[in-house]
Amino acid sequence: MPLPAGWLLRHSVVTCLLLHSLVLMTFCFHHAATSCSKSCYCSEGEGGGKTVRCSNLQLTEIPKDLPNDTRRLYLDFNLFTSAPANAFAGLPHLLTLDLSHNELSLLEPGAFRGLGSSLQFLDLSSNKLVSFNPDAFEGLRARANLTNNPWHCDCNLQMALPCVDLEPASLTGIVCQTSNPADIGVIGLAFLLAPDIDLCVVTKKTTDVAMLVTMFGWFSMVISYLVYYVRANQEDARRHLEYLKSLPSRQGKSEESSTISTVV
Ligand SMILES: *[C@@H]1O[C@H](CO)[C@@H](O)[C@H](O)[C@H]1NC(C)=O
Ligand SMILES: *[C@@H]1O[C@H](CO)[C@@H](O)[C@H](O)[C@H]1NC(C)=O
């Protein structure tokens, strides 16, 4: 009787190990089935749709193999420098897009195309955005975080802001780091919260002044040339006139003398 008991024990240990590895394997397969993008970590969100995390992976390009039922996408702390057109066009159910803490300096026109009706929050904070391109945000009504970017505030920016449909409070994140003109006093301010500053009027004024100065320069050149021309010609004319005046009298004298000599 002691032999079968030992055998049974050993047998059960083997069965247990087998079972254990089977469980592990199914877990792994299950995991493979839901790890949708090859470099990202995916999980099923409550209320359907996936949450995809690709944070801090040294990615330089936005992954193209993201599942089309992604609701939340975290791409923060990577090395993206630009967002190409239609980068997220295959994600019609996206609610949250986190692109913060990257090197983004260029958002191509249509970068967020296809997200207009779904996206609620777009995080672009802590990037390298300098100029605001309204064509990149076409149709987007989301709340956006635009803080911590080296925004350059100029007339172009001022003209671009009314063209976007983003939630208006988002635009208060545009804090000017440089400006044109440089001494307008908008640096360090949220551009939208400085309503007295009109960068377009100022640049228009400076171009007007430049135009005036150039025109005045040309005008004074033309006038001084005219004055010089008239003076030079006046002198010429006077000399000519004097010469002409001197001619008939000399001629008259010589004629007189010749007649006198013939008479004599
Ligand atoms: C996602 O793509 C699959 C095919 O890959 C398609 O059958 C499904 O309808 C798509 N789902 C959505 C929400 O677009
Ligand atoms: C925007 O991003 C910054 C830095 O990434 C963060 O500190 C801030 O809380 C964010 N603001 C909002 C409204 O989410």
CSV table of C-alpha atoms and ligand atoms in Angstrom, one decimal:
chain,number,residue,atom,x,y,z
A,1,MET,CA,0.0,0.0,0.0
A,2,PRO,CA,2.8,2.5,0.6
A,3,LEU,CA,4.0,2.3,-3.0
A,4,PRO,CA,0.8,3.5,-4.7
A,5,ALA,CA,0.5,6.3,-2.2
A,6,GLY,CA,4.0,7.6,-3.2
A,7,TRP,CA,3.2,7.2,-6.9
A,8,LEU,CA,-0.1,9.0,-6.4
A,9,LEU,CA,1.7,11.9,-4.7
A,10,ARG,CA,4.3,12.1,-7.5
A,11,HIS,CA,1.5,11.8,-10.1
A,12,SER,CA,-0.5,14.6,-8.5
A,13,VAL,CA,2.6,16.9,-8.4
A,14,VAL,CA,3.1,16.3,-12.1
A,15,THR,CA,-0.6,17.0,-12.8
A,16,CYS,CA,-0.4,20.1,-10.8
A,17,LEU,CA,2.7,21.3,-12.7
A,18,LEU,CA,1.0,20.5,-16.0
A,19,LEU,CA,-2.2,22.3,-15.0
A,20,HIS,CA,-0.1,25.3,-13.8
A,21,SER,CA,1.7,25.6,-17.1
A,22,LEU,CA,-1.6,25.2,-18.9
A,23,VAL,CA,-3.1,28.1,-17.0
A,24,LEU,CA,0.1,30.2,-17.6
A,25,MET,CA,-0.1,29.4,-21.3
A,26,THR,CA,-3.8,30.3,-21.6
A,27,PHE,CA,-3.0,33.5,-19.8
A,28,CYS,CA,-0.2,34.2,-22.2
A,29,PHE,CA,-2.4,33.5,-25.2
A,30,HIS,CA,-5.1,35.7,-23.8
A,31,HIS,CA,-2.6,38.4,-23.2
A,32,ALA,CA,-1.2,38.1,-26.8
A,33,ALA,CA,-4.8,38.4,-28.1
A,34,THR,CA,-5.4,41.7,-26.3
A,35,SER,CA,-1.8,43.2,-26.7
A,36,CYS,CA,-3.0,44.7,-29.9
A,37,SER,CA,-0.1,46.9,-31.0
A,38,LYS,CA,3.3,45.2,-31.0
A,39,SER,CA,5.0,47.7,-28.9
A,40,CYS,CA,2.2,49.0,-26.7
A,41,TYR,CA,0.3,47.6,-23.7
A,42,CYS,CA,-3.4,47.3,-24.2
A,43,SER,CA,-6.2,46.7,-21.8
A,44,GLU,CA,-10.0,46.4,-22.1
A,45,GLY,CA,-11.6,49.5,-20.6
A,46,GLU,CA,-14.8,49.4,-18.7
A,47,GLY,CA,-17.7,50.3,-20.9
A,48,GLY,CA,-16.1,48.8,-24.0
A,49,GLY,CA,-13.2,50.0,-26.1
A,50,LYS,CA,-9.5,49.7,-25.4
A,51,THR,CA,-7.0,51.7,-23.5
A,52,VAL,CA,-3.6,51.6,-25.2
A,53,ARG,CA,-0.5,52.6,-23.4
A,54,CYS,CA,2.7,53.4,-25.4
A,55,SER,CA,4.3,55.7,-22.9
A,56,ASN,CA,8.0,56.1,-22.4
A,57,LEU,CA,9.1,53.7,-25.2
A,58,GLN,CA,11.5,55.9,-27.1
A,59,LEU,CA,9.1,55.7,-30.1
A,60,THR,CA,10.0,58.1,-33.0
A,61,GLU,CA,6.9,57.3,-35.1
A,62,ILE,CA,3.3,57.0,-34.1
A,63,PRO,CA,2.3,53.3,-34.2
A,64,LYS,CA,0.1,52.3,-37.2
A,65,ASP,CA,-1.1,49.0,-35.8
A,66,LEU,CA,-3.5,50.4,-33.2
A,67,PRO,CA,-6.8,48.7,-32.8
A,68,ASN,CA,-9.7,50.6,-34.3
A,69,ASP,CA,-11.8,50.4,-31.0
A,70,THR,CA,-9.1,52.3,-29.0
A,71,ARG,CA,-10.8,54.8,-26.7
A,72,ARG,CA,-7.8,56.1,-24.7
A,73,LEU,CA,-4.3,56.4,-26.3
A,74,TYR,CA,-1.2,57.3,-24.2
A,75,LEU,CA,1.8,58.2,-26.3
A,76,ASP,CA,3.5,60.5,-23.8
A,77,PHE,CA,7.2,60.6,-23.0
A,78,ASN,CA,8.4,59.5,-26.4
A,79,LEU,CA,10.5,61.1,-29.2
A,80,PHE,CA,7.9,62.1,-31.8
A,81,THR,CA,8.9,65.3,-33.7
A,82,SER,CA,5.9,65.6,-36.0
A,83,ALA,CA,2.4,64.4,-36.3
A,84,PRO,CA,1.7,63.5,-40.0
A,85,ALA,CA,-1.6,64.0,-41.7
A,86,ASN,CA,-4.2,61.3,-40.9
A,87,ALA,CA,-2.0,59.9,-38.1
A,88,PHE,CA,-5.1,58.8,-36.1
A,89,ALA,CA,-7.6,58.5,-38.9
A,90,GLY,CA,-8.2,54.8,-38.1
A,91,LEU,CA,-9.4,55.5,-34.6
A,92,PRO,CA,-13.0,56.8,-34.9
A,93,HIS,CA,-13.8,56.1,-31.2
A,94,LEU,CA,-10.8,57.8,-29.6
A,95,LEU,CA,-11.8,59.9,-26.6
A,96,THR,CA,-8.4,60.8,-25.0
A,97,LEU,CA,-5.1,61.3,-26.8
A,98,ASP,CA,-2.0,62.0,-24.8
A,99,LEU,CA,1.0,63.3,-26.8
A,100,SER,CA,2.6,65.2,-24.0
A,101,HIS,CA,6.3,65.2,-23.2
A,102,ASN,CA,7.5,64.6,-26.8
A,103,GLU,CA,9.5,66.7,-29.2
A,104,LEU,CA,6.6,67.7,-31.4
A,105,SER,CA,7.4,70.9,-33.4
A,106,LEU,CA,5.2,70.2,-36.4
A,107,LEU,CA,1.6,69.3,-36.6
A,108,GLU,CA,0.8,68.7,-40.3
A,109,PRO,CA,-2.5,69.9,-41.7
A,110,GLY,CA,-5.1,67.1,-41.0
A,111,ALA,CA,-3.0,65.5,-38.3
A,112,PHE,CA,-6.1,64.9,-36.2
A,113,ARG,CA,-8.4,64.3,-39.1
A,114,GLY,CA,-11.2,61.8,-38.3
A,115,LEU,CA,-11.3,62.5,-34.6
A,116,GLY,CA,-13.6,65.5,-34.8
A,117,SER,CA,-16.8,63.9,-33.5
A,118,SER,CA,-15.2,61.7,-30.9
A,119,LEU,CA,-12.1,63.3,-29.3
A,120,GLN,CA,-12.7,65.0,-25.9
A,121,PHE,CA,-9.2,65.6,-24.6
A,122,LEU,CA,-6.0,66.2,-26.4
A,123,ASP,CA,-2.8,66.6,-24.5
A,124,LEU,CA,0.0,68.4,-26.4
A,125,SER,CA,1.7,69.9,-23.3
A,126,SER,CA,5.5,69.9,-22.9
A,127,ASN,CA,6.4,69.7,-26.6
A,128,LYS,CA,8.4,72.0,-28.9
A,129,LEU,CA,5.4,73.8,-30.6
A,130,VAL,CA,6.4,77.3,-31.8
A,131,SER,CA,3.7,78.3,-34.3
A,132,PHE,CA,0.0,77.5,-34.2
A,133,ASN,CA,-1.3,75.8,-37.4
A,134,PRO,CA,-5.1,75.9,-37.4
A,135,ASP,CA,-5.2,73.4,-40.3
A,136,ALA,CA,-3.8,70.7,-38.0
A,137,PHE,CA,-6.9,71.1,-35.7
A,138,GLU,CA,-9.5,71.2,-38.4
A,139,GLY,CA,-12.9,70.1,-37.1
A,140,LEU,CA,-11.6,69.3,-33.6
A,141,ARG,CA,-13.8,70.5,-30.6
A,142,ALA,CA,-11.8,68.8,-27.9
A,143,ARG,CA,-10.3,70.4,-24.8
A,144,ALA,CA,-6.6,70.7,-25.4
A,145,ASN,CA,-3.6,71.2,-23.1
A,146,LEU,CA,-1.2,73.4,-25.0
A,147,THR,CA,0.9,74.5,-22.0
A,148,ASN,CA,4.7,74.2,-21.8
A,149,ASN,CA,5.5,74.9,-25.4
A,150,PRO,CA,7.8,77.6,-26.8
A,151,TRP,CA,5.0,79.5,-28.5
A,152,HIS,CA,6.0,82.4,-30.8
A,153,CYS,CA,3.3,85.1,-30.6
A,154,ASP,CA,2.9,87.1,-33.8
A,155,CYS,CA,0.2,88.3,-36.2
A,156,ASN,CA,-0.1,84.8,-37.7
A,157,LEU,CA,-1.0,83.4,-34.3
A,158,GLN,CA,-3.5,86.1,-33.6
A,159,MET,CA,-5.2,85.4,-37.0
A,160,ALA,CA,-5.1,81.7,-36.5
A,161,LEU,CA,-6.8,81.5,-33.0
A,162,PRO,CA,-10.3,82.5,-34.2
A,163,CYS,CA,-10.1,79.8,-36.9
A,164,VAL,CA,-10.1,76.8,-34.4
A,165,ASP,CA,-13.1,75.0,-32.9
A,166,LEU,CA,-11.1,73.7,-29.9
A,167,GLU,CA,-12.7,74.4,-26.5
A,168,PRO,CA,-11.9,78.1,-26.0
A,169,ALA,CA,-10.3,77.6,-22.6
A,170,SER,CA,-7.7,75.5,-24.3
A,171,LEU,CA,-6.2,78.5,-25.9
A,172,THR,CA,-5.2,80.0,-22.6
A,173,GLY,CA,-2.4,77.4,-22.6
A,174,ILE,CA,-0.6,79.4,-25.3
A,175,VAL,CA,1.9,81.3,-23.2
A,176,CYS,CA,4.2,83.4,-25.4
A,177,GLN,CA,7.9,82.6,-25.1
A,178,THR,CA,8.9,84.9,-28.0
A,179,SER,CA,7.0,87.5,-29.9
A,180,ASN,CA,7.1,89.7,-32.9
A,181,PRO,CA,7.5,92.6,-32.3
A,182,ALA,CA,9.8,91.5,-29.5
A,183,ASP,CA,9.1,94.5,-27.1
A,184,ILE,CA,5.3,94.4,-27.1
A,185,GLY,CA,5.2,93.0,-23.5
A,186,VAL,CA,3.3,89.8,-24.2
A,187,ILE,CA,6.2,87.4,-23.3
A,188,GLY,CA,5.3,85.2,-20.4
A,189,LEU,CA,1.6,86.0,-20.8
A,190,ALA,CA,-1.2,83.7,-22.0
A,191,PHE,CA,-1.9,85.3,-25.4
A,192,LEU,CA,-5.7,85.0,-25.1
A,193,LEU,CA,-5.7,86.8,-21.7
A,194,ALA,CA,-3.9,89.9,-23.1
A,195,PRO,CA,-6.8,91.4,-25.1
A,196,ASP,CA,-5.3,94.9,-25.3
A,197,ILE,CA,-2.4,93.6,-27.4
A,198,ASP,CA,-3.0,93.6,-31.1
A,199,LEU,CA,0.1,92.2,-32.8
A,200,CYS,CA,-1.4,92.7,-36.3
A,201,VAL,CA,-2.0,96.4,-35.9
A,202,VAL,CA,1.5,96.9,-34.6
A,203,THR,CA,3.1,95.1,-37.5
A,204,LYS,CA,0.8,96.9,-39.9
A,205,LYS,CA,1.9,100.2,-38.3
A,206,THR,CA,5.6,99.3,-38.6
A,207,THR,CA,5.1,98.4,-42.3
A,208,ASP,CA,3.2,101.6,-42.9
A,209,VAL,CA,6.0,103.6,-41.3
A,210,ALA,CA,8.6,101.7,-43.4
A,211,MET,CA,6.6,102.4,-46.6
A,212,LEU,CA,6.3,106.1,-45.7
A,213,VAL,CA,10.1,106.4,-45.0
A,214,THR,CA,10.9,104.7,-48.3
A,215,MET,CA,8.5,106.9,-50.2
A,216,PHE,CA,9.9,110.0,-48.5
A,217,GLY,CA,13.4,108.8,-49.5
A,218,TRP,CA,12.4,108.4,-53.1
A,219,PHE,CA,10.5,111.6,-53.2
A,220,SER,CA,13.4,113.6,-51.7
A,221,MET,CA,15.8,112.0,-54.2
A,222,VAL,CA,13.6,112.9,-57.1
A,223,ILE,CA,13.2,116.5,-55.8
A,224,SER,CA,17.0,117.0,-55.3
A,225,TYR,CA,17.7,115.6,-58.7
A,226,LEU,CA,15.2,118.0,-60.2
A,227,VAL,CA,16.7,120.9,-58.3
A,228,TYR,CA,20.2,119.9,-59.4
A,229,TYR,CA,19.0,119.5,-63.0
A,230,VAL,CA,17.3,122.9,-63.1
A,231,ARG,CA,20.3,124.7,-61.5
A,232,ALA,CA,22.7,123.1,-63.9
A,233,ASN,CA,20.6,124.0,-66.8
A,234,GLN,CA,20.0,127.4,-65.5
A,235,GLU,CA,23.7,128.1,-65.4
A,236,ASP,CA,24.0,126.5,-68.9
A,237,ALA,CA,21.1,128.6,-70.1
A,238,ARG,CA,22.5,131.8,-68.6
A,239,ARG,CA,25.9,131.1,-70.2
A,240,HIS,CA,24.2,130.4,-73.5
A,241,LEU,CA,22.1,133.5,-73.2
A,242,GLU,CA,25.1,135.7,-72.4
A,243,TYR,CA,26.9,134.2,-75.3
A,244,LEU,CA,23.9,134.9,-77.6
A,245,LYS,CA,23.6,138.4,-76.2
A,246,SER,CA,27.3,139.1,-76.9
A,247,LEU,CA,27.1,137.8,-80.4
A,248,PRO,CA,24.9,140.4,-82.3
A,249,SER,CA,26.7,143.4,-80.7
A,250,ARG,CA,30.1,142.1,-81.8
A,251,GLN,CA,28.7,141.3,-85.2
A,252,GLY,CA,27.1,144.8,-85.4
A,253,LYS,CA,30.4,146.4,-84.4
A,254,SER,CA,32.4,144.5,-87.0
A,255,GLU,CA,29.8,145.2,-89.7
A,256,GLU,CA,29.9,148.9,-88.7
A,257,SER,CA,33.7,148.9,-88.9
A,258,SER,CA,33.7,147.2,-92.2
A,259,THR,CA,31.2,149.7,-93.7
A,260,ILE,CA,33.3,152.5,-92.2
A,261,SER,CA,36.4,151.0,-93.7
A,262,THR,CA,34.7,150.7,-97.1
A,263,VAL,CA,33.4,154.2,-96.8
A,264,VAL,CA,36.9,155.4,-95.9
B,1,LIG,C1,-12.6,47.4,-36.8
B,1,LIG,O1,-11.9,46.7,-37.9
B,1,LIG,C2,-12.6,45.4,-38.1
B,1,LIG,C3,-11.8,44.7,-39.2
B,1,LIG,O2,-10.4,44.8,-39.0
B,1,LIG,C4,-14.0,45.6,-38.6
B,1,LIG,O3,-14.7,44.4,-38.8
B,1,LIG,C5,-14.7,46.4,-37.5
B,1,LIG,O4,-16.1,46.8,-38.0
B,1,LIG,C6,-14.0,47.7,-37.2
B,1,LIG,N1,-14.7,48.4,-36.1
B,1,LIG,C7,-14.9,49.7,-36.1
B,1,LIG,C8,-15.5,50.2,-34.9
B,1,LIG,O5,-14.6,50.4,-37.0
B,2,LIG,C1,-1.5,70.5,-18.8
B,2,LIG,O1,-0.2,69.9,-18.8
B,2,LIG,C2,0.6,70.3,-17.7
B,2,LIG,C3,2.0,69.8,-17.9
B,2,LIG,O2,2.1,68.6,-18.7
B,2,LIG,C4,0.0,69.9,-16.4
B,2,LIG,O3,0.8,70.4,-15.4
B,2,LIG,C5,-1.4,70.6,-16.3
B,2,LIG,O4,-2.0,70.2,-15.2
B,2,LIG,C6,-2.2,70.2,-17.5
B,2,LIG,N1,-3.5,71.0,-17.5
B,2,LIG,C7,-4.7,70.4,-17.7
B,2,LIG,C8,-5.8,71.4,-17.7
B,2,LIG,O5,-4.8,69.3,-17.9
